[in-house]
Amino acid sequence: MKNPSINIELEFISSDILEEFKGEEKMQYILDKIKDNKILVMEESLSSTDEAKLIEATMRNISEKFSGIEVSTLREKQENGIRETIIKLLGGKTGGLTVIGPSKLIKQIKKEPKRISVLAEKKQSDSEKNSEE
Amino acid sequence: MPFRKLLGWFKGFFGKKKIIRLGLYGPPNAGKTTLANKISIDWTGEPVGTVSEVPHETREVQKKERVIVKVGGRKIVMNLLDMPGISTKIDFEEFLQYGFSAEDAKQRAKEATKGVIEAIKWLENVDTALVIMDSTKDPYTQVNITILGNLEARNIPIIIVANKIDLPDSNAKWIEEAFPQHPIVRISGLTGSNIEDLYNAIAKHSK
């Protein structure tokens, strides 16, 4: 039985890169990287609306090879708080962090209010097992 | 006919009973359809949908219209909307474990993805939301947070339902600690335990 080495690639993405994209482009940029088996750590928290858009975009991308994502967001403060709204109006960044990866790679993502822990494991799908036999 | 139009306007203006669109949201297998059936059977005698241990059994929004709930001297008319479970992943191989053929599993996965999209689109079309959580599981998941965040952003009244309290490893306190900002009702949709508390909460918080 083969015991292949496991490579897990992490990519840290600055919020400056994400600002270049608008609407659906941003979601597709994220999903293209995840479909390439990367775990992304993004220097921004997605808003609730963006999270919903990301889930919608994920559903449209699901196939036999891509079964979806695991995602977790840390927000520094309340998303729609006065401080955050003023910072956004002035063009500033409110901080936060988002971790996203393919569900086939992320075994568990544990979220707490101020901490995210990720356990990644290369799982072999039934179809991969069958192709080895 | 102008008279009928005028009468309709007066009825609307002077307290014609509003029909509340009550959406049941949550991840797959949280017990949404079991609860929707309990509410519907209690007040109409008919169920809303089919319950199954297989995830994503509900793949389209299921409706029961004009459910009249009488609680605390109030009469609430509502359209029950049982939503497909919201998830960030759907793996057709998961359905193989439940005895589906590969073809059926792929078809079910495809329908399930459409169901998730439909549930998300309905987020802006409900008047009150019940967010159903399985009280035997960690409630602090991104799916629960995303559902709550989207409802909050639209100022939709939320009642969190800590479901499955009949199970021995239920821990409703976990949910209360995770989301203290929302009203939480502990129930069992299956046994009907504390269901009156839920009807009272709907009467109190819905708009």
GROMACS .gro file of N, CA and C in nm, chain B residues 35-96:
model
  186
  168LEU      N    1  -3.932   1.999   1.391
  168LEU     CA    2  -3.998   2.108   1.462
  168LEU      C    3  -4.110   2.170   1.378
  169ALA      N    4  -4.083   2.189   1.248
  169ALA     CA    5  -4.187   2.246   1.160
  169ALA      C    6  -4.310   2.155   1.161
  170ASN      N    7  -4.287   2.024   1.157
  170ASN     CA    8  -4.398   1.929   1.161
  170ASN      C    9  -4.474   1.939   1.293
  171LYS      N   10  -4.399   1.951   1.402
  171LYS     CA   11  -4.464   1.960   1.535
  171LYS      C   12  -4.556   2.082   1.540
  172ILE      N   13  -4.503   2.198   1.495
  172ILE     CA   14  -4.583   2.321   1.498
  172ILE      C   15  -4.705   2.304   1.407
  173SER      N   16  -4.681   2.254   1.287
  173SER     CA   17  -4.789   2.243   1.190
  173SER      C   18  -4.897   2.143   1.236
  174ILE      N   19  -4.853   2.029   1.288
  174ILE     CA   20  -4.950   1.928   1.334
  174ILE      C   21  -5.030   1.982   1.453
  175ASP      N   22  -4.962   2.054   1.544
  175ASP     CA   23  -5.031   2.112   1.661
  175ASP      C   24  -5.147   2.202   1.618
  176TRP      N   25  -5.129   2.278   1.510
  176TRP     CA   26  -5.226   2.383   1.477
  176TRP      C   27  -5.306   2.358   1.349
  177THR      N   28  -5.259   2.264   1.265
  177THR     CA   29  -5.337   2.236   1.143
  177THR      C   30  -5.368   2.087   1.128
  178GLY      N   31  -5.299   2.005   1.205
  178GLY     CA   32  -5.321   1.861   1.196
  178GLY      C   33  -5.242   1.796   1.083
  179GLU      N   34  -5.166   1.876   1.009
  179GLU     CA   35  -5.090   1.820   0.895
  179GLU      C   36  -4.942   1.851   0.906
  180PRO      N   37  -4.856   1.759   0.863
  180PRO     CA   38  -4.711   1.787   0.867
  180PRO      C   39  -4.668   1.877   0.751
  181VAL      N   40  -4.544   1.923   0.759
  181VAL     CA   41  -4.488   2.009   0.653
  181VAL      C   42  -4.402   1.927   0.555
  182GLY      N   43  -4.319   1.838   0.612
  182GLY     CA   44  -4.226   1.766   0.525
  182GLY      C   45  -4.183   1.633   0.583
  183THR      N   46  -4.092   1.569   0.513
  183THR     CA   47  -4.044   1.437   0.553
  183THR      C   48  -3.915   1.451   0.634
  184VAL      N   49  -3.911   1.374   0.743
  184VAL     CA   50  -3.792   1.376   0.829
  184VAL      C   51  -3.706   1.255   0.798
  185SER      N   52  -3.574   1.277   0.798
  185SER     CA   53  -3.483   1.165   0.770
  185SER      C   54  -3.352   1.186   0.842
  186GLU      N   55  -3.283   1.075   0.872
  186GLU     CA   56  -3.150   1.089   0.933
  186GLU      C   57  -3.046   1.126   0.826
  187VAL      N   58  -3.082   1.109   0.700
  187VAL     CA   59  -2.990   1.144   0.591
  187VAL      C   60  -2.983   1.296   0.581
  188PRO      N   61  -2.862   1.354   0.585
  188PRO     CA   62  -2.853   1.500   0.576
  188PRO      C   63  -2.912   1.551   0.444
  189HIS      N   64  -2.959   1.674   0.446
  189HIS     CA   65  -3.014   1.742   0.327
  189HIS      C   66  -3.140   1.673   0.273
  190GLU      N   67  -3.221   1.619   0.365
  190GLU     CA   68  -3.348   1.561   0.323
  190GLU      C   69  -3.438   1.673   0.266
  191THR      N   70  -3.433   1.791   0.331
  191THR     CA   71  -3.509   1.905   0.281
  191THR      C   72  -3.420   1.981   0.183
  192ARG      N   73  -3.454   1.975   0.055
  192ARG     CA   74  -3.369   2.038  -0.046
  192ARG      C   75  -3.439   2.152  -0.118
  193GLU      N   76  -3.563   2.177  -0.076
  193GLU     CA   77  -3.638   2.294  -0.126
  193GLU      C   78  -3.710   2.354  -0.006
  194VAL      N   79  -3.739   2.484  -0.014
  194VAL     CA   80  -3.814   2.546   0.096
  194VAL      C   81  -3.953   2.483   0.099
  195GLN      N   82  -3.991   2.433   0.218
  195GLN     CA   83  -4.124   2.372   0.231
  195GLN      C   84  -4.214   2.467   0.309
  196LYS      N   85  -4.333   2.488   0.256
  196LYS     CA   86  -4.421   2.589   0.316
  196LYS      C   87  -4.550   2.529   0.370
  197LYS      N   88  -4.594   2.585   0.478
  197LYS     CA   89  -4.729   2.556   0.527
  197LYS      C   90  -4.792   2.692   0.552
  198GLU      N   91  -4.892   2.723   0.473
  198GLU     CA   92  -4.948   2.859   0.480
  198GLU      C   93  -5.065   2.868   0.577
  199ARG      N   94  -5.082   2.988   0.630
  199ARG     CA   95  -5.190   3.022   0.721
  199ARG      C   96  -5.202   2.925   0.840
  200VAL      N   97  -5.093   2.912   0.912
  200VAL     CA   98  -5.096   2.835   1.037
  200VAL      C   99  -5.136   2.934   1.146
  201ILE      N  100  -5.250   2.905   1.211
  201ILE     CA  101  -5.299   3.000   1.312
  201ILE      C  102  -5.265   2.947   1.452
  202VAL      N  103  -5.180   3.023   1.520
  202VAL     CA  104  -5.134   2.985   1.654
  202VAL      C  105  -5.203   3.074   1.756
  203LYS      N  106  -5.268   3.013   1.855
  203LYS     CA  107  -5.335   3.091   1.960
  203LYS      C  108  -5.255   3.075   2.088
  204VAL      N  109  -5.202   3.187   2.136
  204VAL     CA  110  -5.119   3.181   2.256
  204VAL      C  111  -5.134   3.310   2.337
  205GLY      N  112  -5.154   3.294   2.468
  205GLY     CA  113  -5.165   3.408   2.560
  205GLY      C  114  -5.269   3.511   2.515
  206GLY      N  115  -5.381   3.466   2.468
  206GLY     CA  116  -5.487   3.557   2.425
  206GLY      C  117  -5.463   3.620   2.289
  207ARG      N  118  -5.351   3.585   2.227
  207ARG     CA  119  -5.319   3.639   2.094
  207ARG      C  120  -5.340   3.534   1.986
  208LYS      N  121  -5.374   3.582   1.870
  208LYS     CA  122  -5.386   3.490   1.758
  208LYS      C  123  -5.283   3.532   1.653
  209ILE      N  124  -5.192   3.443   1.621
  209ILE     CA  125  -5.087   3.475   1.523
  209ILE      C  126  -5.109   3.390   1.399
  210VAL      N  127  -5.117   3.459   1.286
  210VAL     CA  128  -5.130   3.386   1.159
  210VAL      C  129  -4.992   3.385   1.094
  211MET      N  130  -4.945   3.265   1.063
  211MET     CA  131  -4.811   3.263   1.003
  211MET      C  132  -4.798   3.162   0.890
  212ASN      N  133  -4.707   3.194   0.800
  212ASN     CA  134  -4.666   3.098   0.697
  212ASN      C  135  -4.536   3.035   0.745
  213LEU      N  136  -4.541   2.905   0.768
  213LEU     CA  137  -4.420   2.834   0.815
  213LEU      C  138  -4.331   2.805   0.695
  214LEU      N  139  -4.203   2.839   0.707
  214LEU     CA  140  -4.109   2.816   0.597
  214LEU      C  141  -3.993   2.731   0.648
  215ASP      N  142  -3.999   2.604   0.616
  215ASP     CA  143  -3.894   2.511   0.658
  215ASP      C  144  -3.782   2.514   0.554
  216MET      N  145  -3.667   2.569   0.594
  216MET     CA  146  -3.558   2.591   0.498
  216MET      C  147  -3.466   2.469   0.487
  217PRO      N  148  -3.407   2.450   0.371
  217PRO     CA  149  -3.299   2.349   0.363
  217PRO      C  150  -3.186   2.388   0.457
  218GLY      N  151  -3.116   2.289   0.511
  218GLY     CA  152  -3.005   2.317   0.602
  218GLY      C  153  -2.893   2.390   0.530
  219ILE      N  154  -2.834   2.488   0.600
  219ILE     CA  155  -2.724   2.564   0.539
  219ILE      C  156  -2.592   2.499   0.579
  220SER      N  157  -2.509   2.479   0.478
  220SER     CA  158  -2.382   2.410   0.500
  220SER      C  159  -2.276   2.471   0.408
  221THR      N  160  -2.149   2.454   0.445
  221THR     CA  161  -2.041   2.504   0.358
  221THR      C  162  -1.985   2.392   0.272
  222LYS      N  163  -2.033   2.271   0.293
  222LYS     CA  164  -1.980   2.156   0.216
  222LYS      C  165  -2.090   2.053   0.190
  223ILE      N  166  -2.081   1.991   0.075
  223ILE     CA  167  -2.172   1.881   0.041
  223ILE      C  168  -2.092   1.780  -0.039
  224ASP      N  169  -2.070   1.666   0.021
  224ASP     CA  170  -1.988   1.563  -0.043
  224ASP      C  171  -2.080   1.448  -0.083
  225PHE      N  172  -2.086   1.420  -0.212
  225PHE     CA  173  -2.178   1.314  -0.256
  225PHE      C  174  -2.142   1.179  -0.194
  226GLU      N  175  -2.013   1.163  -0.159
  226GLU     CA  176  -1.971   1.034  -0.102
  226GLU      C  177  -2.034   1.008   0.035
  227GLU      N  178  -2.073   1.118   0.101
  227GLU     CA  179  -2.140   1.102   0.231
  227GLU      C  180  -2.272   1.026   0.215
  228PHE      N  181  -2.341   1.050   0.104
  228PHE     CA  182  -2.471   0.986   0.082
  228PHE      C  183  -2.455   0.836   0.049
  229LEU      N  184  -2.337   0.799   0.000
  229LEU     CA  185  -2.314   0.657  -0.029
  229LEU      C  186  -2.325   0.574   0.098
   0.00000   0.00000   0.00000
